CSV table of C-alpha atoms and ligand atoms in Angstrom, one decimal:
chain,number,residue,atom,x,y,z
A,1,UNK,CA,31.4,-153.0,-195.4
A,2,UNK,CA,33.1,-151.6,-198.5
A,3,UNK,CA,35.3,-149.3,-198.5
A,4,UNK,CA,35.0,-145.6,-199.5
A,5,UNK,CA,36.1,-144.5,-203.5
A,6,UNK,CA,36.6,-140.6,-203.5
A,7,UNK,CA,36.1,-140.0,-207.3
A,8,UNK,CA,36.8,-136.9,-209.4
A,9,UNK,CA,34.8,-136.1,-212.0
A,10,UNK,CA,35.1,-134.3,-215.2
A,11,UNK,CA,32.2,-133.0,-217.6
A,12,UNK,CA,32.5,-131.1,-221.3
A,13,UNK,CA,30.0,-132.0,-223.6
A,14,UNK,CA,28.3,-129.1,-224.0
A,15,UNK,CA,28.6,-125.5,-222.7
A,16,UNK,CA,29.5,-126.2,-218.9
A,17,UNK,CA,32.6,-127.0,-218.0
A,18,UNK,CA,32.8,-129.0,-214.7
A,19,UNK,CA,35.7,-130.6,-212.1
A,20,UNK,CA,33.9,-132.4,-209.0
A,21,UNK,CA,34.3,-134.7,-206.3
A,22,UNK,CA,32.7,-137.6,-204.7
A,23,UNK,CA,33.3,-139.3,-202.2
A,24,UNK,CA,31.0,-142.8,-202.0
A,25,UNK,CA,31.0,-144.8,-199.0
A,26,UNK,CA,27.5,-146.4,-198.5
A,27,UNK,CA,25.9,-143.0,-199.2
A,28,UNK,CA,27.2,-140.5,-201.3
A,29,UNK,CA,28.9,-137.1,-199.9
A,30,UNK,CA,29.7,-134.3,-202.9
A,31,UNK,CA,33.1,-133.1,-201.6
A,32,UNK,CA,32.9,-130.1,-204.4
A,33,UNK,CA,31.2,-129.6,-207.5
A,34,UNK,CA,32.4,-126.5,-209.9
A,35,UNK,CA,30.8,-125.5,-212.9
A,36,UNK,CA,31.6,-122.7,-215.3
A,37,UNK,CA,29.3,-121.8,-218.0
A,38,UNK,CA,30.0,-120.7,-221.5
A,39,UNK,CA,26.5,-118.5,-221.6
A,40,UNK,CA,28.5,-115.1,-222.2
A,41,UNK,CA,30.7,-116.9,-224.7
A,42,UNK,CA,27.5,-118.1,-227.2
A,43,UNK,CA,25.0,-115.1,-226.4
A,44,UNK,CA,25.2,-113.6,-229.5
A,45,UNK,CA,25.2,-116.5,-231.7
A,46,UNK,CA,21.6,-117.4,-230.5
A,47,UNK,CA,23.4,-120.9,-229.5
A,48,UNK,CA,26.2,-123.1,-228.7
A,49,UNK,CA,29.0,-122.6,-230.8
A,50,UNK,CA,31.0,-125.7,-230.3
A,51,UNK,CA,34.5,-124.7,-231.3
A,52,UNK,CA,33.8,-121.5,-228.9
A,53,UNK,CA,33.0,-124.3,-226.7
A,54,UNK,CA,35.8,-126.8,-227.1
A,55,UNK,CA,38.2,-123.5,-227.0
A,56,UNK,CA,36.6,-122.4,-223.5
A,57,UNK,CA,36.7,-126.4,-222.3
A,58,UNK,CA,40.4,-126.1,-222.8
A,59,UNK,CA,41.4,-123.2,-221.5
A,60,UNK,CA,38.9,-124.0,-218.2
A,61,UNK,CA,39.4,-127.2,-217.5
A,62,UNK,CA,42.8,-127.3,-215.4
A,63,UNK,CA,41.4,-124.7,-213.3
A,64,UNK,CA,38.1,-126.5,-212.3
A,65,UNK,CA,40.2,-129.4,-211.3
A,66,UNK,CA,42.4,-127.5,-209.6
A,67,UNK,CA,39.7,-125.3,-207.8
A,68,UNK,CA,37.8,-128.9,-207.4
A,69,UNK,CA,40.2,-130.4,-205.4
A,70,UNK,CA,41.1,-127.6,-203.6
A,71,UNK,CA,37.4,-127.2,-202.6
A,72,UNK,CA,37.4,-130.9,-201.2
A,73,UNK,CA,40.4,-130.3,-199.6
A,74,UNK,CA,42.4,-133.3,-201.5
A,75,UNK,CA,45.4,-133.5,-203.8
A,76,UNK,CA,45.4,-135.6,-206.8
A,77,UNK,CA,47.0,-138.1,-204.4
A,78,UNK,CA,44.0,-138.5,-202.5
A,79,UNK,CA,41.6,-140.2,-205.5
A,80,UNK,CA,40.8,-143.0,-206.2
A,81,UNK,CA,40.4,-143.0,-209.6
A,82,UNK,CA,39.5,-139.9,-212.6
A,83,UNK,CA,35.8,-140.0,-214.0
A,84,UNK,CA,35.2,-138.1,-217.3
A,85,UNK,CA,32.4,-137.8,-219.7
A,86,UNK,CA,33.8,-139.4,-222.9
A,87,UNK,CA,30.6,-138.9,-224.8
A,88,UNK,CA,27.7,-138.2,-225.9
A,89,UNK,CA,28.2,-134.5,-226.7
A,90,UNK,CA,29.7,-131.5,-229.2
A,91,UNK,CA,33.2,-133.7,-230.1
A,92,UNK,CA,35.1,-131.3,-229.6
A,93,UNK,CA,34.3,-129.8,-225.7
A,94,UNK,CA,34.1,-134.5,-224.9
A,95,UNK,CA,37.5,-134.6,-226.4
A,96,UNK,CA,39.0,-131.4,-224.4
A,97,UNK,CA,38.0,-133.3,-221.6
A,98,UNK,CA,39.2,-137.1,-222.6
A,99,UNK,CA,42.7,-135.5,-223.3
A,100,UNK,CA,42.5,-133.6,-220.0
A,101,UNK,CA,41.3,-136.6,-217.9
A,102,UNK,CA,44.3,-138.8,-219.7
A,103,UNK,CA,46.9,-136.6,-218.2
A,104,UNK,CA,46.1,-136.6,-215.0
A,105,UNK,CA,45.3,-140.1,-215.2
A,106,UNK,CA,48.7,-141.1,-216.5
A,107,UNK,CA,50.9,-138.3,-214.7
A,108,UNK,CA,48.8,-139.7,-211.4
A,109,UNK,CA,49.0,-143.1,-212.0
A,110,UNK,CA,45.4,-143.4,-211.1
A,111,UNK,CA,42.4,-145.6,-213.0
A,112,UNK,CA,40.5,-143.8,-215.9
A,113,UNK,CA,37.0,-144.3,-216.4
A,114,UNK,CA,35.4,-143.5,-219.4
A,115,UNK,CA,31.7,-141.9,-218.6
A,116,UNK,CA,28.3,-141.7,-220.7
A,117,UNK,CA,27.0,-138.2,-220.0
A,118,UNK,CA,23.1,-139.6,-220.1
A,119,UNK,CA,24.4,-142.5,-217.3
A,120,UNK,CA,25.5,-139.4,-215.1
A,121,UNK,CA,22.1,-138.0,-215.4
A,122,UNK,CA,20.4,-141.6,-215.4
A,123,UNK,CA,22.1,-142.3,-212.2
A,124,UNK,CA,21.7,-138.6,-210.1
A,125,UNK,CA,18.8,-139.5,-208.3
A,126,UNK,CA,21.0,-142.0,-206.5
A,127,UNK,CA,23.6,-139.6,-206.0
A,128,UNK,CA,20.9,-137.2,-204.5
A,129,UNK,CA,18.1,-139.6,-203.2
A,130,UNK,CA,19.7,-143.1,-202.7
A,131,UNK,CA,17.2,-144.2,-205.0
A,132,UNK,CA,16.9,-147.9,-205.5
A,133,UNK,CA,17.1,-150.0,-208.6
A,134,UNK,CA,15.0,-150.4,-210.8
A,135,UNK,CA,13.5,-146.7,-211.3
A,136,UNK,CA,12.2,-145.0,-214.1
A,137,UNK,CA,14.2,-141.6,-215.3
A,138,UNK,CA,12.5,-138.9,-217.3
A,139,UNK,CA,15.4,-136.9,-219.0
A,140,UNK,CA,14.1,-133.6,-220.3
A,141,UNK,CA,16.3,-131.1,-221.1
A,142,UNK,CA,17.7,-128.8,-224.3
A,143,UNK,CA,19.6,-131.8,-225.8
A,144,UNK,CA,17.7,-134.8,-224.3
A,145,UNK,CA,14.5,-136.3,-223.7
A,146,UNK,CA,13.9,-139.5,-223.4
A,147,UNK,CA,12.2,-142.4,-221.0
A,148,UNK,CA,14.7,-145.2,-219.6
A,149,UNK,CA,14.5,-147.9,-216.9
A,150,UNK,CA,18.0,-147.7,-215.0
A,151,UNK,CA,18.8,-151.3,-213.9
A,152,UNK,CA,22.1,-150.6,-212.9
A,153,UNK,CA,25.4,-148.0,-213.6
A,154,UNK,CA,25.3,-149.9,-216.9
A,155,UNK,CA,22.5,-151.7,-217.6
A,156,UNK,CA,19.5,-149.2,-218.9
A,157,UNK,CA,16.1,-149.2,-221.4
A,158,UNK,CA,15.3,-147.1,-223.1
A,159,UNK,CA,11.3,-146.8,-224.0
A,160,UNK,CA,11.1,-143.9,-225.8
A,161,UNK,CA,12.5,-140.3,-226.4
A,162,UNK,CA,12.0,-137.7,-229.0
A,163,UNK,CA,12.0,-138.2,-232.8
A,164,UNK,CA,12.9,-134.4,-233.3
A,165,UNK,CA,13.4,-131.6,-231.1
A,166,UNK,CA,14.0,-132.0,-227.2
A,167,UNK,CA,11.2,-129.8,-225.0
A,168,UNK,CA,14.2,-127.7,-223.8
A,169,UNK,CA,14.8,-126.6,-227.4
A,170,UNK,CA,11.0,-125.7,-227.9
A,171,UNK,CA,10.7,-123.7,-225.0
A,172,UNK,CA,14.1,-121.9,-226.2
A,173,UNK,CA,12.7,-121.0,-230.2
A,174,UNK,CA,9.3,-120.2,-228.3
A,175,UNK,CA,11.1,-117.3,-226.4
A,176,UNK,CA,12.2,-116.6,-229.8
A,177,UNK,CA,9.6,-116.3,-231.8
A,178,UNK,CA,8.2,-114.1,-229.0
A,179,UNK,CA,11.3,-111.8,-228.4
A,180,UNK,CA,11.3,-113.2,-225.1
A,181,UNK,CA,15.1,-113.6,-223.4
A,182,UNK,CA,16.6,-116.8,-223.1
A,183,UNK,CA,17.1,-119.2,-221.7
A,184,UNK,CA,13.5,-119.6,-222.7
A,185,UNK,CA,12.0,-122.1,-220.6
A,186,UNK,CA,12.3,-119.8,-217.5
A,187,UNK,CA,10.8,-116.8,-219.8
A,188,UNK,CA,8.1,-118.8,-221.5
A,189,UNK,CA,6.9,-120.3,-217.6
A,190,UNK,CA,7.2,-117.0,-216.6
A,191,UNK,CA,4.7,-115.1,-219.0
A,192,UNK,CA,2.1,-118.4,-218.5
A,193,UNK,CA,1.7,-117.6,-215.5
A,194,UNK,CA,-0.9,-114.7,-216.7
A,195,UNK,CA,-2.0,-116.3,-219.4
A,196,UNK,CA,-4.9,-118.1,-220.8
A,197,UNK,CA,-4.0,-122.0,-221.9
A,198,UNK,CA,-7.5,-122.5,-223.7
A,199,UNK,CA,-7.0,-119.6,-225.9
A,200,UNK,CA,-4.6,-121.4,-228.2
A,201,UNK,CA,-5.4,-124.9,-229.0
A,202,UNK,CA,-2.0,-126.5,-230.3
A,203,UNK,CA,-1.5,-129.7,-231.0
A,204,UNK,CA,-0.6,-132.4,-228.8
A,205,UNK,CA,1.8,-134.4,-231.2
A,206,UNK,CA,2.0,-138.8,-231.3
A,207,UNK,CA,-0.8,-139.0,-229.0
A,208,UNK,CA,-2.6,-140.8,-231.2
A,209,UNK,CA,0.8,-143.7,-231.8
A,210,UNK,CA,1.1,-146.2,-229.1
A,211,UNK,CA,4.3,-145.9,-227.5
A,212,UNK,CA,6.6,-143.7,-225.5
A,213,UNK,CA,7.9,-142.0,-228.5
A,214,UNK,CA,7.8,-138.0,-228.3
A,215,UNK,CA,7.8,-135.0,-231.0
A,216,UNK,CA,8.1,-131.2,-230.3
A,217,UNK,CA,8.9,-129.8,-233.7
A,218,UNK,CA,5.4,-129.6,-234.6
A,219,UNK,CA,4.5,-127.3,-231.4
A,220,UNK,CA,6.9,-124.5,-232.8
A,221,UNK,CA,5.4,-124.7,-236.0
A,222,UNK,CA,1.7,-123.8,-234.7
A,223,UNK,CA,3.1,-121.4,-232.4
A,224,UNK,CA,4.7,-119.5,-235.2
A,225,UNK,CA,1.4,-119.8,-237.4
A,226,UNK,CA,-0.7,-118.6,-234.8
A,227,UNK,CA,1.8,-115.4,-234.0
A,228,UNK,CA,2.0,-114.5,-237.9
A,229,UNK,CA,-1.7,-114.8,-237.5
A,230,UNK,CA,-1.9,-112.0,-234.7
A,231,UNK,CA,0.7,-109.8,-236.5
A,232,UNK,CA,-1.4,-109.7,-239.6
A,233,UNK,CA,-4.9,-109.1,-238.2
A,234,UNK,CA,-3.4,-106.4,-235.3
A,235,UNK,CA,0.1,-105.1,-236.4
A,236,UNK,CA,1.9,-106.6,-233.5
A,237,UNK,CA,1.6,-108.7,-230.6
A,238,UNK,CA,0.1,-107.6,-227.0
A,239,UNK,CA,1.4,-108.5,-223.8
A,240,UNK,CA,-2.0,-110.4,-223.3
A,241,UNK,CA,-1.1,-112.5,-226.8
A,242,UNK,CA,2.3,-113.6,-225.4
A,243,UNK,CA,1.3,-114.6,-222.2
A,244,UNK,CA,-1.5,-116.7,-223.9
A,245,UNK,CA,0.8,-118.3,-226.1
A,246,UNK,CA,3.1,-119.2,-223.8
A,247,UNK,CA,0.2,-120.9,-221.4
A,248,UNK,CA,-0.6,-122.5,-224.8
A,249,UNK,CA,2.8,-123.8,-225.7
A,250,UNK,CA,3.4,-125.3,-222.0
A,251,UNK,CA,0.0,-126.7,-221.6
A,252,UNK,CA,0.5,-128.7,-224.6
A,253,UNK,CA,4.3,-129.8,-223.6
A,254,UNK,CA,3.0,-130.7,-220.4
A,255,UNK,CA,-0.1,-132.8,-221.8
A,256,UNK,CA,2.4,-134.5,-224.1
A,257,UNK,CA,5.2,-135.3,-221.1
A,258,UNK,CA,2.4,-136.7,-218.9
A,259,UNK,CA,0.9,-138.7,-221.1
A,260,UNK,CA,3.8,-140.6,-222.4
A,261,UNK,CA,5.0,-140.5,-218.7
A,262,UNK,CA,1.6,-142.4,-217.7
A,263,UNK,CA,2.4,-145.2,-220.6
A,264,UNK,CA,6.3,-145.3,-219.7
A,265,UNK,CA,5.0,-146.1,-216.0
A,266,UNK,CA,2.9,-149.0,-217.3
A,267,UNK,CA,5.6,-149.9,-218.7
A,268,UNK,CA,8.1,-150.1,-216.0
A,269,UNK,CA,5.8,-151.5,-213.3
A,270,UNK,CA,5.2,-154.3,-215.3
A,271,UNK,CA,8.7,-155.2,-213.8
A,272,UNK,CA,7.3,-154.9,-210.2
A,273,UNK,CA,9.7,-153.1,-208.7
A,274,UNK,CA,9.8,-153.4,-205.0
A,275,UNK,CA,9.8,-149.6,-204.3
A,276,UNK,CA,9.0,-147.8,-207.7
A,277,UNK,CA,9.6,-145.0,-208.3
A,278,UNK,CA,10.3,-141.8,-211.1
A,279,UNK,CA,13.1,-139.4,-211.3
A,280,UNK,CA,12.9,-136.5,-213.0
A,281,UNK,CA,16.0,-134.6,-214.8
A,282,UNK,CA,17.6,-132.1,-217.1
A,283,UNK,CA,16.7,-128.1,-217.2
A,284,UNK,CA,13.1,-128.7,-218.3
A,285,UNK,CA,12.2,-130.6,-214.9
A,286,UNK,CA,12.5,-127.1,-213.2
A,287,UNK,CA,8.9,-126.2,-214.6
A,288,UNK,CA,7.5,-125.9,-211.9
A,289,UNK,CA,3.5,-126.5,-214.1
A,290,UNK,CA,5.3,-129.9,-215.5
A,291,UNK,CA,6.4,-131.2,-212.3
A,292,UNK,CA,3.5,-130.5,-210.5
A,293,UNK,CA,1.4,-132.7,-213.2
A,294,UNK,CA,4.3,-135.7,-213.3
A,295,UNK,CA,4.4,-135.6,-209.2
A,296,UNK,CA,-0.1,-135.8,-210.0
A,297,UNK,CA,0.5,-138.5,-212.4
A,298,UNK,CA,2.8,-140.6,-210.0
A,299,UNK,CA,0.7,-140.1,-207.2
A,300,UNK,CA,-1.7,-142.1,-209.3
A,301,UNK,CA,0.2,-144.8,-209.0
A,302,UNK,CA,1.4,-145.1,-205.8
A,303,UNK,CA,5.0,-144.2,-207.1
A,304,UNK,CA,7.5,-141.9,-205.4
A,305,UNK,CA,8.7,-139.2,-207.4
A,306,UNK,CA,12.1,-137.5,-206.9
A,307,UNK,CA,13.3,-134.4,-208.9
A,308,UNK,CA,17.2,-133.6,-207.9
A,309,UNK,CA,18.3,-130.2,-206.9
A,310,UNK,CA,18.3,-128.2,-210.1
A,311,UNK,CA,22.0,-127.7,-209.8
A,312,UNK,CA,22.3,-131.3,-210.0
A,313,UNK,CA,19.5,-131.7,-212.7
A,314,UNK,CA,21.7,-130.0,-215.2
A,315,UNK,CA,25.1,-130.4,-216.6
A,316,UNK,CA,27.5,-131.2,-213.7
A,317,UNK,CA,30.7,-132.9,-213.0
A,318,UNK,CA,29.1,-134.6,-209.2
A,319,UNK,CA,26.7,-136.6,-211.6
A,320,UNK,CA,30.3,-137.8,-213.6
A,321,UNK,CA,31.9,-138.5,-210.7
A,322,UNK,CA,29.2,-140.4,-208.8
A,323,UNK,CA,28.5,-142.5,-212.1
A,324,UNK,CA,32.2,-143.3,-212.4
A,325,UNK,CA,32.3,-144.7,-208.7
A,326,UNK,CA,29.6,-146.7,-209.2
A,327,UNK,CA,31.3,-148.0,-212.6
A,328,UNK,CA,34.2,-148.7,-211.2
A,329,UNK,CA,32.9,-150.5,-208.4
A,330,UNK,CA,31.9,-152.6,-211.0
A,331,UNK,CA,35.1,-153.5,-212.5
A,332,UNK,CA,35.1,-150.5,-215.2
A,333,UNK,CA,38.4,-149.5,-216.3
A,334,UNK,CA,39.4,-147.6,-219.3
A,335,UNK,CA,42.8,-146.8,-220.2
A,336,UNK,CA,44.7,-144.5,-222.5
A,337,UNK,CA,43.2,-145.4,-225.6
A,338,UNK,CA,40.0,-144.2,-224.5
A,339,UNK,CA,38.0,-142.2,-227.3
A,340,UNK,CA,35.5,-139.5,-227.4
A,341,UNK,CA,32.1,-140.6,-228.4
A,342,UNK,CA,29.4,-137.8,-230.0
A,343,UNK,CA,26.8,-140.6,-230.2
A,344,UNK,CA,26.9,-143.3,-227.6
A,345,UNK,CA,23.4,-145.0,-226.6
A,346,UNK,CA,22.7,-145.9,-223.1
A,347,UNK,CA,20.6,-148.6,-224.1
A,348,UNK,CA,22.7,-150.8,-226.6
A,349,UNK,CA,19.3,-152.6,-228.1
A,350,UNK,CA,17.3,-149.7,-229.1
A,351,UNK,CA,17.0,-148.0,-232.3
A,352,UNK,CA,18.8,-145.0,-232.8
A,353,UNK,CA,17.0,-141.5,-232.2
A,354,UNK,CA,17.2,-139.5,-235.0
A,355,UNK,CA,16.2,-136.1,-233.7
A,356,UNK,CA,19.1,-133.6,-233.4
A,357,UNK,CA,19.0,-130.9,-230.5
A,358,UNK,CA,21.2,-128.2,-229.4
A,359,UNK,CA,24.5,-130.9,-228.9
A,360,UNK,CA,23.9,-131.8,-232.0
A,361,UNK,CA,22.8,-135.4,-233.0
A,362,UNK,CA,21.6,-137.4,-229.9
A,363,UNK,CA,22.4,-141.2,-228.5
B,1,KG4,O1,19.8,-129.6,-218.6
B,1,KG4,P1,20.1,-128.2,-219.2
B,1,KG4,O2,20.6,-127.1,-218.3
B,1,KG4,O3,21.1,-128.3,-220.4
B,1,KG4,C1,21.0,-129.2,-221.4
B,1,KG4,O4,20.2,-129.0,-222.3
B,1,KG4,O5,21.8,-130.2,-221.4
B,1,KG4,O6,18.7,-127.7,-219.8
B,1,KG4,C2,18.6,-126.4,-220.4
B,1,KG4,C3,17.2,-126.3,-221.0
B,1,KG4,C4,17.0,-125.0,-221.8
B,1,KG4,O7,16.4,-125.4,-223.0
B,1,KG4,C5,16.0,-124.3,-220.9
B,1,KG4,O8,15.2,-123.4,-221.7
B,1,KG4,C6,15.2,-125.3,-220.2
B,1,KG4,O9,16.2,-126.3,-219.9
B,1,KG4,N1,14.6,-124.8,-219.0
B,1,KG4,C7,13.3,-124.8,-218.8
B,1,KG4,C8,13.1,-124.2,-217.5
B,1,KG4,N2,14.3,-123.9,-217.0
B,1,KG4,C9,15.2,-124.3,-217.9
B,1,KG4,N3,12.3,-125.3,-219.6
B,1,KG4,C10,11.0,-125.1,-219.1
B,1,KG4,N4,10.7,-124.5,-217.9
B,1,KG4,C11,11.7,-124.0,-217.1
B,1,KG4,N5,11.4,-123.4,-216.0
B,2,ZN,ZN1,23.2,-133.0,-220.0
């Protein structure tokens, strides 16, 4: 029997600012988990502004810890140790939350550990689905995409992720380019629904390379031809056009994600795990057309697949504070000199991604 770690957690890498705790004691029981988003803050920018951001993180954080623990019914007293995302991210919201994680830590007296944002969302589907060792994690969001096998809280490969624009981000300049509100993947999704994915044939980008290696930038690209292309020959767009672009657009993400996700499975079952399985996360995974082909694809191969609650999918602080237990279970400690990371690869051997999305360049 081991005994139970109650864990808070800290995230502020990009726009959400997050306090949350866990309590870990076989399974895993969120005691709270508090998010505030910057949305209203960056509207009219089109984006995320990150001094906005690391201004917001600082002014917010205190009181998400404070309404965290509050929520769980602890004091500071009562943890075990201080979780915080200490990179990848914008450097200024990961350093807001370092420097806010450091005093508590050191007024407390309680362990600091230091927290890749990609191992909190690497590791969720344990957090939400006890999910065993060694899975394979799909992260797809407006900042990440990439394939990884998650050995342990520390121990992950990656196989392949974007070399340009995460899917999140081309659903979001697809709303765009189509007046259509954002977030964009909910708006895009939406007008699909009605329209025609044959009409539009876009491409369907590094098929053709061996590989789990993705690209999205390309998409836009023939998107925006084939709009210009309307607005010349007819004046404007009609609600018909849109809806078919969109079914377009997704049909082709979609074709792209479950193709690589077919060779990233090979992949992993070469290891012969003893219950394989996928987990899906990150905004994008909410789609419900994408899903429903990955779930298709794993049924294929006699894999489970497990998609988290969409409040957990995204940027949380219960995804921090679960990673840090299992980290620090492990032995992890990090102490005062602890430094915020913008780039910080989960998987030490691979080559770096070059592709830069909305947090700027990624791991
Ligand atoms: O994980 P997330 O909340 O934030 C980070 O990027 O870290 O993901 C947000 C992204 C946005 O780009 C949004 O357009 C996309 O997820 N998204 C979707 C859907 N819902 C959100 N993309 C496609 N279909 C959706 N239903
Ligand atoms: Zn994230």
């Amino acid at each position: 029997m081991t005994t139970p770690l109650t864990v808070l957690g800290l995230e502020s890498s990009c726009d959400d600012t997050a306090a949350a705790v866990v309590r870990v004691n076989g399974g895993a029981q969120i005691l709270s988990n508090v998010v505030l988003g910057q949305e209203e803050l960056h509207r009219a920018f089109g984006g995320v502004v990150p001094e906005i951001a690391a201004r917001a993180h600082t002014e917010k954080l205190d009181l998400c810890v404070t309404e965290a623990l509050q929520q769980a019914g602890l004091g500071l007293g009562d943890v075990d140790a201080i979780a915080v995302t200490s990179g990848p991210g914008l450097i200024g919201g990961v350093l807001a939350g370092v420097m806010c994680a450091k005093g508590l830590a050191a007024g407390s007296g309680k362990p600091l550990v230091g927290v890749n944002h990609l191992a909190g969302h690497a590791l969720t589907p344990r957090l939400t689905d006890g999910m065993d060792y060694p899975y394979l994690m799909l992260l797809v969001s407006g900042g990440h995409c990439q394939f990884l096998i998650v050995r342990g809280p520390d121990d992950f490969s990656r196989l392949g992720g974007t070399i340009d624009d995460a899917p999140g981000e081309a659903f979001d300049k697809t709303a765009r380019l189509l007046g259509l509100p954002q977030p964009g993947g909910p708006s895009v999704e939406k007008e699909a629904l009605t329209g025609d994915e044959t009409r539009f044939r876009f491409p369907r980008p590094l098929l053709d390379r061996p590989g789990c290696d993705l690209s999205f930038s390309g998409l836009k690209t023939a998107l925006l031809r084939e709009r210009d292309k309307l607005i010349a020959a007819q004046g404007g767009l009609h609600a018909q056009d849109r809806a078919d672009l969109c079914a377009g657009f997704q049909g082709a993400v979609r074709d792209v994600l479950v193709t690589k996700t077919q060779r990233a499975l090979d992949r992993y079952l070469q290891e012969a795990p003893r219950v394989p399985g996928l987990a899906v996360a990150g905004g994008v995974a909410a789609n419900a057309a994408l899903r429903g082909a990955l779930q298709a694809a794993c049924a294929e191969k006699g894999v489970a697949f497990v998609a988290p609650p969409l409040r957990l999918c995204t940027d949380n602080a219960a995804m921090i504070a679960y990673a840090g237990a299992e980290l620090f279970r492990a032995g992890h400690r990090s102490d005062l000199t602890l430094s915020a990371r913008p780039r910080w690869p989960l998987d030490r051997t691979a080559a770096p991604l070059v592709g830069s999305g909305k947090k700027g360049a990624k791991a």
